[in-house]
Tab-separated table of C-alpha atoms and ligand atoms in Angstrom:
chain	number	residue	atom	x	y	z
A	276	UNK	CA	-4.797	-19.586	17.758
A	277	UNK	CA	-5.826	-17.603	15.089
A	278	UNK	CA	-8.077	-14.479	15.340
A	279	UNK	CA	-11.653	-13.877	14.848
A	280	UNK	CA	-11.116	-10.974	12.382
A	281	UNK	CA	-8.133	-9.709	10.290
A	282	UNK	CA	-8.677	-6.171	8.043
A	283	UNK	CA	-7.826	-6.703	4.601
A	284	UNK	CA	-5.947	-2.871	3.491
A	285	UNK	CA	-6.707	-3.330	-0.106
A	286	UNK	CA	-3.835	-1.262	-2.685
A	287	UNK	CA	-5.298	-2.341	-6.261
A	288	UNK	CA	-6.601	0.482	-7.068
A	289	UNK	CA	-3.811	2.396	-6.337
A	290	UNK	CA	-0.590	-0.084	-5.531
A	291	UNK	CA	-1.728	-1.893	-8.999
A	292	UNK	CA	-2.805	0.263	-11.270
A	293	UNK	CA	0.170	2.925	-10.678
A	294	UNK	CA	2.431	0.245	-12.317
A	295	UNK	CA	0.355	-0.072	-15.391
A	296	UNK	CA	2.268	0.730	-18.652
A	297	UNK	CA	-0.902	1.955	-19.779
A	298	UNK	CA	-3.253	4.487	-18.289
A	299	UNK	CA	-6.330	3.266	-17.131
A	300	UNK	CA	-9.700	5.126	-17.632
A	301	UNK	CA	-10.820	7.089	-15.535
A	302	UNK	CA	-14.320	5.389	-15.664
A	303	UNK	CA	-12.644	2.019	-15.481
A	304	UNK	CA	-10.507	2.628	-12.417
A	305	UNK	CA	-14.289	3.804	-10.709
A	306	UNK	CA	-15.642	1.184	-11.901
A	307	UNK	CA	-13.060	-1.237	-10.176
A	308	UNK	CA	-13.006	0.274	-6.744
A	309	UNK	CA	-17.478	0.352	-6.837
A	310	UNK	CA	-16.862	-3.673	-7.725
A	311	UNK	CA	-14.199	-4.081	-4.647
A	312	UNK	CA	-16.547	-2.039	-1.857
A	313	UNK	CA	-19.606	-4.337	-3.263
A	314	UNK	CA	-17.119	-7.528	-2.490
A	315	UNK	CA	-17.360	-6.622	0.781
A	316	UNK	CA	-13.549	-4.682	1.092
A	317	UNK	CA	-13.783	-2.265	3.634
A	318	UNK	CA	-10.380	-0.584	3.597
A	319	UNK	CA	-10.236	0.320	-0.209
A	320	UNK	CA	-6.699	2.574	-0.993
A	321	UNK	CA	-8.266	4.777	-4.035
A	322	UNK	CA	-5.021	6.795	-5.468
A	323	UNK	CA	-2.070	9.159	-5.061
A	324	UNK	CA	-1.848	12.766	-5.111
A	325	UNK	CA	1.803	12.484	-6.463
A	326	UNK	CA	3.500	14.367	-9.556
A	327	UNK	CA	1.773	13.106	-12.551
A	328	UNK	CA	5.003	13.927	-14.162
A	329	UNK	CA	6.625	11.442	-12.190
A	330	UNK	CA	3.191	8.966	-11.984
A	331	UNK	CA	1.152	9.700	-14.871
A	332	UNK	CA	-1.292	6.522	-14.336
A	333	UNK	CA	-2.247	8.138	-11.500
A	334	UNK	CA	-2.635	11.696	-13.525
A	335	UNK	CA	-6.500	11.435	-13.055
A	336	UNK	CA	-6.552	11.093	-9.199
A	337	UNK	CA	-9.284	14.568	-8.642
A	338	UNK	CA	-11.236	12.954	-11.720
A	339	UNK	CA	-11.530	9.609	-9.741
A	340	UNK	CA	-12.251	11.001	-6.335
A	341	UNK	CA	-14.653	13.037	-7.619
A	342	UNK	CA	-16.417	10.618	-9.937
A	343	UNK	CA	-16.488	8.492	-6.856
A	344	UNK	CA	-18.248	10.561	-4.939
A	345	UNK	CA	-18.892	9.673	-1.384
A	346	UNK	CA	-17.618	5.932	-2.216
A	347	UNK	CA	-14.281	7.582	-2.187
A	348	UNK	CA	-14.342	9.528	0.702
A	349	UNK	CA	-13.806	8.483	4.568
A	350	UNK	CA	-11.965	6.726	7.319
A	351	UNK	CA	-11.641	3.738	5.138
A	352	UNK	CA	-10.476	5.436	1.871
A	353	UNK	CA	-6.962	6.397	2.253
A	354	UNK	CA	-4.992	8.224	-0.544
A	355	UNK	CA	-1.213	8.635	-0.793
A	356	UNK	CA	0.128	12.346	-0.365
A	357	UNK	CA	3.663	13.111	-0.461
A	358	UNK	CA	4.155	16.447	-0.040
A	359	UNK	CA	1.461	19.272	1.419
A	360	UNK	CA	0.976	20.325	-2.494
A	361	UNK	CA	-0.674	16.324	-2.827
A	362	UNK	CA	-2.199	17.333	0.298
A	363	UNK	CA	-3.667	20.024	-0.357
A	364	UNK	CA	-5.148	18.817	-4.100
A	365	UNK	CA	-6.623	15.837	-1.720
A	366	UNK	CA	-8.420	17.874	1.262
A	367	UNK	CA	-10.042	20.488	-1.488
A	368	UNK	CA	-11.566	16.911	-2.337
A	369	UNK	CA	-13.162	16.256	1.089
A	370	UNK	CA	-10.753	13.413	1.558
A	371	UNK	CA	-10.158	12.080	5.393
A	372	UNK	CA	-7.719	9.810	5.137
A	373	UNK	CA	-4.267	10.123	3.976
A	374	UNK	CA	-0.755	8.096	3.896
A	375	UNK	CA	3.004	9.161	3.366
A	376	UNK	CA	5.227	6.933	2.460
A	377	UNK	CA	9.182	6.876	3.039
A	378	UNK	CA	12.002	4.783	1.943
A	379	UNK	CA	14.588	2.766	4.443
A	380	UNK	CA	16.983	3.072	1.892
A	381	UNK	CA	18.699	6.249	0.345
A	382	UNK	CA	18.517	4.780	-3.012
A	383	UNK	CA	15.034	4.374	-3.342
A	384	UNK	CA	14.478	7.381	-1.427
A	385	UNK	CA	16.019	9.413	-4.176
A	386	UNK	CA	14.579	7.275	-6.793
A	387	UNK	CA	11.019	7.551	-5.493
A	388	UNK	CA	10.301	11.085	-3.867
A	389	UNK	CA	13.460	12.720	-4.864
A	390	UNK	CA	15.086	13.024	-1.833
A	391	UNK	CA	17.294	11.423	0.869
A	392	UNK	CA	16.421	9.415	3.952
A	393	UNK	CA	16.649	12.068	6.207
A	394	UNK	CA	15.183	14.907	3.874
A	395	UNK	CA	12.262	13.097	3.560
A	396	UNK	CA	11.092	13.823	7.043
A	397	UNK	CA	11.607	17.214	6.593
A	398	UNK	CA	8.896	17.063	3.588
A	399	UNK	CA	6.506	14.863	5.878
A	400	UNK	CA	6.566	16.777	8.601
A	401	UNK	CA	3.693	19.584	7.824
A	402	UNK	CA	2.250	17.247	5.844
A	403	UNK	CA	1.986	15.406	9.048
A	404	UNK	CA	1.175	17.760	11.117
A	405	UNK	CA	-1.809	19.085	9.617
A	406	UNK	CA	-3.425	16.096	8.543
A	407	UNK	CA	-3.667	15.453	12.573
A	408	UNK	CA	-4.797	18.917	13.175
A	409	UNK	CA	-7.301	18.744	10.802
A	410	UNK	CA	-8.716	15.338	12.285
A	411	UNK	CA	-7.499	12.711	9.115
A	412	UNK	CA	-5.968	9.379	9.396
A	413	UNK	CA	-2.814	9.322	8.688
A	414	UNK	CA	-0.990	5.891	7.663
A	415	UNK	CA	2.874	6.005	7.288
A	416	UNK	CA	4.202	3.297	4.847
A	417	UNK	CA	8.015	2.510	4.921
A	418	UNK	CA	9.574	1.319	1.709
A	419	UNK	CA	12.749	-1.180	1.433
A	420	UNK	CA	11.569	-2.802	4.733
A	421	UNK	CA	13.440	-6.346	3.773
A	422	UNK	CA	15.937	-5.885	0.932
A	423	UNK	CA	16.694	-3.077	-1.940
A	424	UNK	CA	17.256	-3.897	-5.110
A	425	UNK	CA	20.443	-1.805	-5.349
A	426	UNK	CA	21.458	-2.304	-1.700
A	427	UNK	CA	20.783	-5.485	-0.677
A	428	UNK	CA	20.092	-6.518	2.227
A	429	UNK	CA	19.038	-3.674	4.323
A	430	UNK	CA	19.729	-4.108	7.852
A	431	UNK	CA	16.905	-4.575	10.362
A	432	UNK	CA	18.112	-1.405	12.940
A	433	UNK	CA	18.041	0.552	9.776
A	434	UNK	CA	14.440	-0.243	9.637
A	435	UNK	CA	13.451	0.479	11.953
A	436	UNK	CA	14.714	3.716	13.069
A	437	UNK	CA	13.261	5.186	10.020
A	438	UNK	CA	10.008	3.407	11.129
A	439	UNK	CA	10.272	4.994	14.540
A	440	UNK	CA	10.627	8.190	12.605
A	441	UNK	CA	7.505	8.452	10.407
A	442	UNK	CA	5.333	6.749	13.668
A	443	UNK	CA	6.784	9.843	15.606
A	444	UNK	CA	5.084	11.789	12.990
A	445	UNK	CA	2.052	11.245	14.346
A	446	UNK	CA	0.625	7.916	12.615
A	447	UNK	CA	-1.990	6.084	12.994
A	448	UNK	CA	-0.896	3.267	11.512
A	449	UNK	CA	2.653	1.639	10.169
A	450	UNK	CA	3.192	-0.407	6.965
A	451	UNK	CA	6.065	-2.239	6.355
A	452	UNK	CA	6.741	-2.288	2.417
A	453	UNK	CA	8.332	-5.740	1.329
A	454	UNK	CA	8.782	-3.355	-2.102
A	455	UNK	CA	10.321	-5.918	-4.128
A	456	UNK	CA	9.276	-9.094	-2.303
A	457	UNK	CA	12.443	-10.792	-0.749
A	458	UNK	CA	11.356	-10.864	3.021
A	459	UNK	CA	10.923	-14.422	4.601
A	460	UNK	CA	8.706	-15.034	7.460
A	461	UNK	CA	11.626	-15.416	10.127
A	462	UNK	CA	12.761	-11.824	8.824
A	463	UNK	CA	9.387	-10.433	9.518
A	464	UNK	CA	9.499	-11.467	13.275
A	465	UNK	CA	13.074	-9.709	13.116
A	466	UNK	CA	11.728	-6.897	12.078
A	467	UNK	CA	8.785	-6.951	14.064
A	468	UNK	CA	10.894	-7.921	17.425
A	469	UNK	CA	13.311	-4.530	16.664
A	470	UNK	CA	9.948	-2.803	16.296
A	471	UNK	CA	8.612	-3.413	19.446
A	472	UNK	CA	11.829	-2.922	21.277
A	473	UNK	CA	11.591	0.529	19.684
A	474	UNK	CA	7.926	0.845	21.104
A	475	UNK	CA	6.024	0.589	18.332
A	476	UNK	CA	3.082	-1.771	19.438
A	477	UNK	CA	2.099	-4.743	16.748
A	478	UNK	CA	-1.505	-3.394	16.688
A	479	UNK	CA	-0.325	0.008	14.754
A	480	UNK	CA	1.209	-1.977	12.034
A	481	UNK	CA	0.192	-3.609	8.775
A	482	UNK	CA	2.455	-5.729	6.453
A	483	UNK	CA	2.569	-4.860	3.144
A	484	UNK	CA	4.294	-7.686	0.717
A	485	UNK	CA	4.939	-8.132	-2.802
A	486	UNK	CA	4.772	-11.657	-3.878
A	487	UNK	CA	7.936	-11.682	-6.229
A	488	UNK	CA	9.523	-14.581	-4.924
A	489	UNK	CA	6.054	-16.148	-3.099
A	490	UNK	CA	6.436	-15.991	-0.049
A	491	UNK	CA	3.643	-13.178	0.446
A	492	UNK	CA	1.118	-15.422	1.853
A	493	UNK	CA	3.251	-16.703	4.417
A	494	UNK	CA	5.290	-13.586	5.745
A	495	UNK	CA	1.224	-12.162	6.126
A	496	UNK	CA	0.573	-15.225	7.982
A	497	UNK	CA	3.261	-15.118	10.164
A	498	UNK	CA	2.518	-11.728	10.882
A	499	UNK	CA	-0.918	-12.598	11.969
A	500	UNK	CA	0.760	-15.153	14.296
A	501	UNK	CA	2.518	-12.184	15.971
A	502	UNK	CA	-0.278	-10.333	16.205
A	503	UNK	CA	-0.472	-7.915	13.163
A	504	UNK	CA	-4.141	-7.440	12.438
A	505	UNK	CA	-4.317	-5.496	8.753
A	506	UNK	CA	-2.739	-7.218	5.948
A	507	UNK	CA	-2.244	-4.979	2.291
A	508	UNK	CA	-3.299	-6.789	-0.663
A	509	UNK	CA	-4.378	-6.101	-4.430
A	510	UNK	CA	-7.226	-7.386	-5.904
A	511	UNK	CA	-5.863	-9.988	-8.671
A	512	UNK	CA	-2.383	-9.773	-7.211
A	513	UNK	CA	-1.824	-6.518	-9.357
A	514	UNK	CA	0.765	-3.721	-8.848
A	515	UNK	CA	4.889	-3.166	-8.643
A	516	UNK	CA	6.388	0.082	-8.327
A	517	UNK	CA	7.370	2.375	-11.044
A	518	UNK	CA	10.253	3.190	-9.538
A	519	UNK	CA	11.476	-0.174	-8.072
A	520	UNK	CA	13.152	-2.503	-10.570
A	521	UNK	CA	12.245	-6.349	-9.828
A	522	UNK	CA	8.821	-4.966	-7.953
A	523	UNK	CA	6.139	-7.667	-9.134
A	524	UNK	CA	2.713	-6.994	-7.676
A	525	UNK	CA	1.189	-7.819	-4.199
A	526	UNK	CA	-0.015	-10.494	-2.175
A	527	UNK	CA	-3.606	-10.912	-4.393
A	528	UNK	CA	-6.390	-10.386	-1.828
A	529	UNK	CA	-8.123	-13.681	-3.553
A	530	UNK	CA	-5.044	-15.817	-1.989
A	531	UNK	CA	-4.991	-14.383	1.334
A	532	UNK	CA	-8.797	-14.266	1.860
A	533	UNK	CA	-8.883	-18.066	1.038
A	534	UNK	CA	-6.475	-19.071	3.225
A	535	UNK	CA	-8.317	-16.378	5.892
A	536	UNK	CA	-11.726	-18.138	5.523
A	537	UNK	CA	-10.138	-21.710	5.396
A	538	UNK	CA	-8.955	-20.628	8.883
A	539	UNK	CA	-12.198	-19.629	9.906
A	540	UNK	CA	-10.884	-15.833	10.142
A	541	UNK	CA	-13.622	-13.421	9.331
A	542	UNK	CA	-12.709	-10.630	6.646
A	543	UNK	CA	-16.199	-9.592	5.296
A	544	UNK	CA	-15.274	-10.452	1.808
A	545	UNK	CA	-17.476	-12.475	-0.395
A	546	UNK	CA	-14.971	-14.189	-2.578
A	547	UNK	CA	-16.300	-15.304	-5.116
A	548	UNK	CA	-17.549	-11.727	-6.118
A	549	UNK	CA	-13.950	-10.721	-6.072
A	550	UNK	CA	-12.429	-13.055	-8.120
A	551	UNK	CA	-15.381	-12.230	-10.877
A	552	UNK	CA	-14.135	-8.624	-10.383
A	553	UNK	CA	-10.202	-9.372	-11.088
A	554	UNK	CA	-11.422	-11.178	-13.394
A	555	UNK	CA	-13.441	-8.471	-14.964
A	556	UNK	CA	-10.006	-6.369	-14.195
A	557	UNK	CA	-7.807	-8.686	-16.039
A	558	UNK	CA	-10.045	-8.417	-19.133
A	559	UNK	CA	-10.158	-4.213	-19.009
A	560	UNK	CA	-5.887	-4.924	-18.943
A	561	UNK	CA	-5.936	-7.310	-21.359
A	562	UNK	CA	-3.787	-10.279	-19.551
A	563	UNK	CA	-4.746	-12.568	-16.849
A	564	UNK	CA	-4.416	-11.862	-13.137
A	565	UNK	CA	-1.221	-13.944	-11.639
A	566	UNK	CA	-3.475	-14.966	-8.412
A	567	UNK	CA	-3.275	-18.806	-8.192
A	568	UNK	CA	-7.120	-18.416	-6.523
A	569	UNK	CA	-8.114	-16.171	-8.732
A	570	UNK	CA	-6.995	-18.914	-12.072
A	571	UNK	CA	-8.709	-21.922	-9.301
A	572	UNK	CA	-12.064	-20.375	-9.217
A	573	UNK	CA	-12.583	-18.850	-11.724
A	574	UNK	CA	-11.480	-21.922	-14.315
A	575	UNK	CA	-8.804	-19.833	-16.237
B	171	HMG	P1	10.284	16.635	-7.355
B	171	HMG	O1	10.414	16.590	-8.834
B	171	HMG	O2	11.520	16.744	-6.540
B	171	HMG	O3	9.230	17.728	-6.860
B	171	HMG	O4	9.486	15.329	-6.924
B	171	HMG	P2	9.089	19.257	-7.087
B	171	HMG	O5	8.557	19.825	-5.824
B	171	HMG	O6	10.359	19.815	-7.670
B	171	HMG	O7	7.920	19.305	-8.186
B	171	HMG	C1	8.084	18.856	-9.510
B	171	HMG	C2	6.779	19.077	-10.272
B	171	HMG	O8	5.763	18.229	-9.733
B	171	HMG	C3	6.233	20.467	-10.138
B	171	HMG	O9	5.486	20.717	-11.311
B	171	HMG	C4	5.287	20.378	-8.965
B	171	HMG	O10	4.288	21.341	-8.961
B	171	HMG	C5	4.692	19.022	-9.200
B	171	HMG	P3	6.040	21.644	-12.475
B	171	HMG	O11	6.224	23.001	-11.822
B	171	HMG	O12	7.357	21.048	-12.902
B	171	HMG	O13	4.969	21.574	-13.502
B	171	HMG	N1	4.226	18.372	-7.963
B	171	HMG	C6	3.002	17.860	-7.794
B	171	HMG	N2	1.926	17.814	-8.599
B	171	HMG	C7	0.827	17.231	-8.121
B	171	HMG	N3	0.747	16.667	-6.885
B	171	HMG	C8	1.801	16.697	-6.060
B	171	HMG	C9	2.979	17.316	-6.510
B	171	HMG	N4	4.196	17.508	-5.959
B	171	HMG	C10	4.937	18.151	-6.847
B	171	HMG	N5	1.723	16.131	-4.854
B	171	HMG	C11	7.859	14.279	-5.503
B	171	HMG	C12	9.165	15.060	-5.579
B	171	HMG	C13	7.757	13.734	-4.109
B	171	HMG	C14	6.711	15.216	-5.791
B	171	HMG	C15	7.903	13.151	-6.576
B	171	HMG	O14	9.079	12.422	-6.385
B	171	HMG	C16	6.731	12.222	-6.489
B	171	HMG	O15	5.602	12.583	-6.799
B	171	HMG	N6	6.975	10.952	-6.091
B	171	HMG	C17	5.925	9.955	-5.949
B	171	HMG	C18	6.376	8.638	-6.507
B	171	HMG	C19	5.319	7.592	-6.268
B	171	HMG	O16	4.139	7.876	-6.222
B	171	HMG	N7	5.746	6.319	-6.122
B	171	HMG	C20	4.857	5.212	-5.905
B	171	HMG	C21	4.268	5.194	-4.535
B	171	HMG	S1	5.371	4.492	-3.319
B	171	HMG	C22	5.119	2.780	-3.457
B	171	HMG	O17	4.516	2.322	-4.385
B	171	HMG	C23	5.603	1.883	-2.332
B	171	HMG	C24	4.455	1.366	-1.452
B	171	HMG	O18	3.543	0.592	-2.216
B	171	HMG	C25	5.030	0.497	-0.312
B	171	HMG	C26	6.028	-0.565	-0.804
B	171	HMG	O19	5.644	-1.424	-1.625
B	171	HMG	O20	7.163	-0.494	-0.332
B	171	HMG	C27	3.687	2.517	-0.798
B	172	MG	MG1	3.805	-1.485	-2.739
């Protein structure tokens, strides 16, 4: 049967707005993440401490933090840190709660951090290290997990001996990046099958899928079935990657918290003050959210 509770790991704010061919302000991206903790999202993702040379819609992430205030800070408000420089610029903030994130592939591990599949452990490592040391949370995301846009199909060993890699590094928790949205649900219990033969126990990981080709909903679904209990979504279905051609944005929270509730699964979100805020979102971007819940109840 289903569970009593599933954690909602919500990327909007970050995941979303990093693909934006615009930048953001500063007081709107605030604004956004104050709207998403007062819908009841507990696990709110607020930025990256990445090159703003190589992300410049996420240029502003000390300005954000900071305007935040102790909204931003915690357990439950993870930022992305590449690299013990994005570290660094992150813990000078008060921030307790960090994620790395590496690529499967070597193509989009030279496309997004610059490096190679095996290098990139190399940069994690003291990153890593001291985020344990100094007490954080540490979440390791793995890009490419079910296809690549320039490699294909990537295959599922691959995987998962780079996911065995960044746990090793000492993370709390695993997320599998559908980056470009092509996984199907019987290639998630693939994946998560290799994983546990690898030791890697299903309550350390959360699913993270794009909803390019729609089947976002159900590959988080069938992941709940086998027993993953936190699910990444953005608020209005925003996001992509910059650096990941064919990248649309991610399962919207709106759709998987509807099909949550209507299987009596608790999340602590109050829905309907979400969709107003994607809603609210959609207007500060200027186009409306792609969420099919989102258009349902809100009469777009
Ligand atoms: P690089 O160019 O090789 O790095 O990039 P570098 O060390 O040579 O530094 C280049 C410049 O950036 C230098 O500045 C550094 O100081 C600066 P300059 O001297 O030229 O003025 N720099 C930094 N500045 C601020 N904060 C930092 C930082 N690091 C260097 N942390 C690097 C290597 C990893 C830095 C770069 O490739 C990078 O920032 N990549 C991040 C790309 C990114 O954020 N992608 C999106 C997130 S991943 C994603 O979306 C997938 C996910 O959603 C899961 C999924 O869907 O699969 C998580
Ligand atoms: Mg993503």
């Amino acid at each position: 049967g289903a569970p009593d509770r599933v954690t909602i790991y919500e990327v909007g704010a970050r995941d979303g707005l990093q693909n934006e061919k615009s930048v953001v302000p500063v007081e709107v991206k605030a604004e956004f993440v104050r709207r998403m903790l007062a819908a009841g999202l507990e696990t709110v993702e607020i930025t990256s401490f990445v090159s703003p040379r190589w992300v410049p819609q996420l240029a502003d992430a000390a300005e954000l933090v900071s305007s935040l205030g102790e909204l931003a800070l915690g357990t439950h408000r993870p930022v992305l840190v590449p690299n013990e420089k994005g570290l660094d610029r992150a813990l000078d903030l008060g921030v307790s709660s960090v994620a790395i994130f590496g690529s499967a592939t070597e193509t989009f591990a030279a496309r997004n951090l610059n490096s190679t599949v095996l290098d990139q452990f190399t940069m994690f490592e003291p990153v890593a290290k001291r985020a344990k040391d100094d007490g954080l949370w540490l979440r390791a995301y793995v890009s490419m997990c079910f296809g690549d846009p320039w490699e294909g199909d990537v295959p599922v060993d691959q995987v998962a001996d780079v996911c065995r890699r960044m746990t090793d590094l000492g993370a709390d928790q695993l997320s599998l990046g559908d980056t470009i949205g092509v996984a199907t649900p019987g290639h998630v219990g693939r994946l998560l099958e290799a994983l546990d033969a690898r030791g890697i126990a299903t309550d350390r990981i959360a699913v993270h899928f794009h909803d390019t080709y729609g089947q976002a909903l159900a590959n988080s679904l069938e992941a709940i079935r086998l027993g993953v209990r936190t699910i990444d979504a953005s608020a209005g279905g925003l996001g992509g990657c910059p650096y990941a051609k064919s990248a649309t944005g991610n399962l919207a929270t709106e759709d998987l918290v509807w099909a949550l509730h209507g299987m009596g699964v608790e999340t602590g979100v109050d829905l309907g003050a979400l969709v107003a805020t994607s809603v609210w979102m959609s207007e500060q971007l200027g186009r409306p959210s792609p969420s099919r819940v989102v258009k349902a109840l809100s009469g777009e």
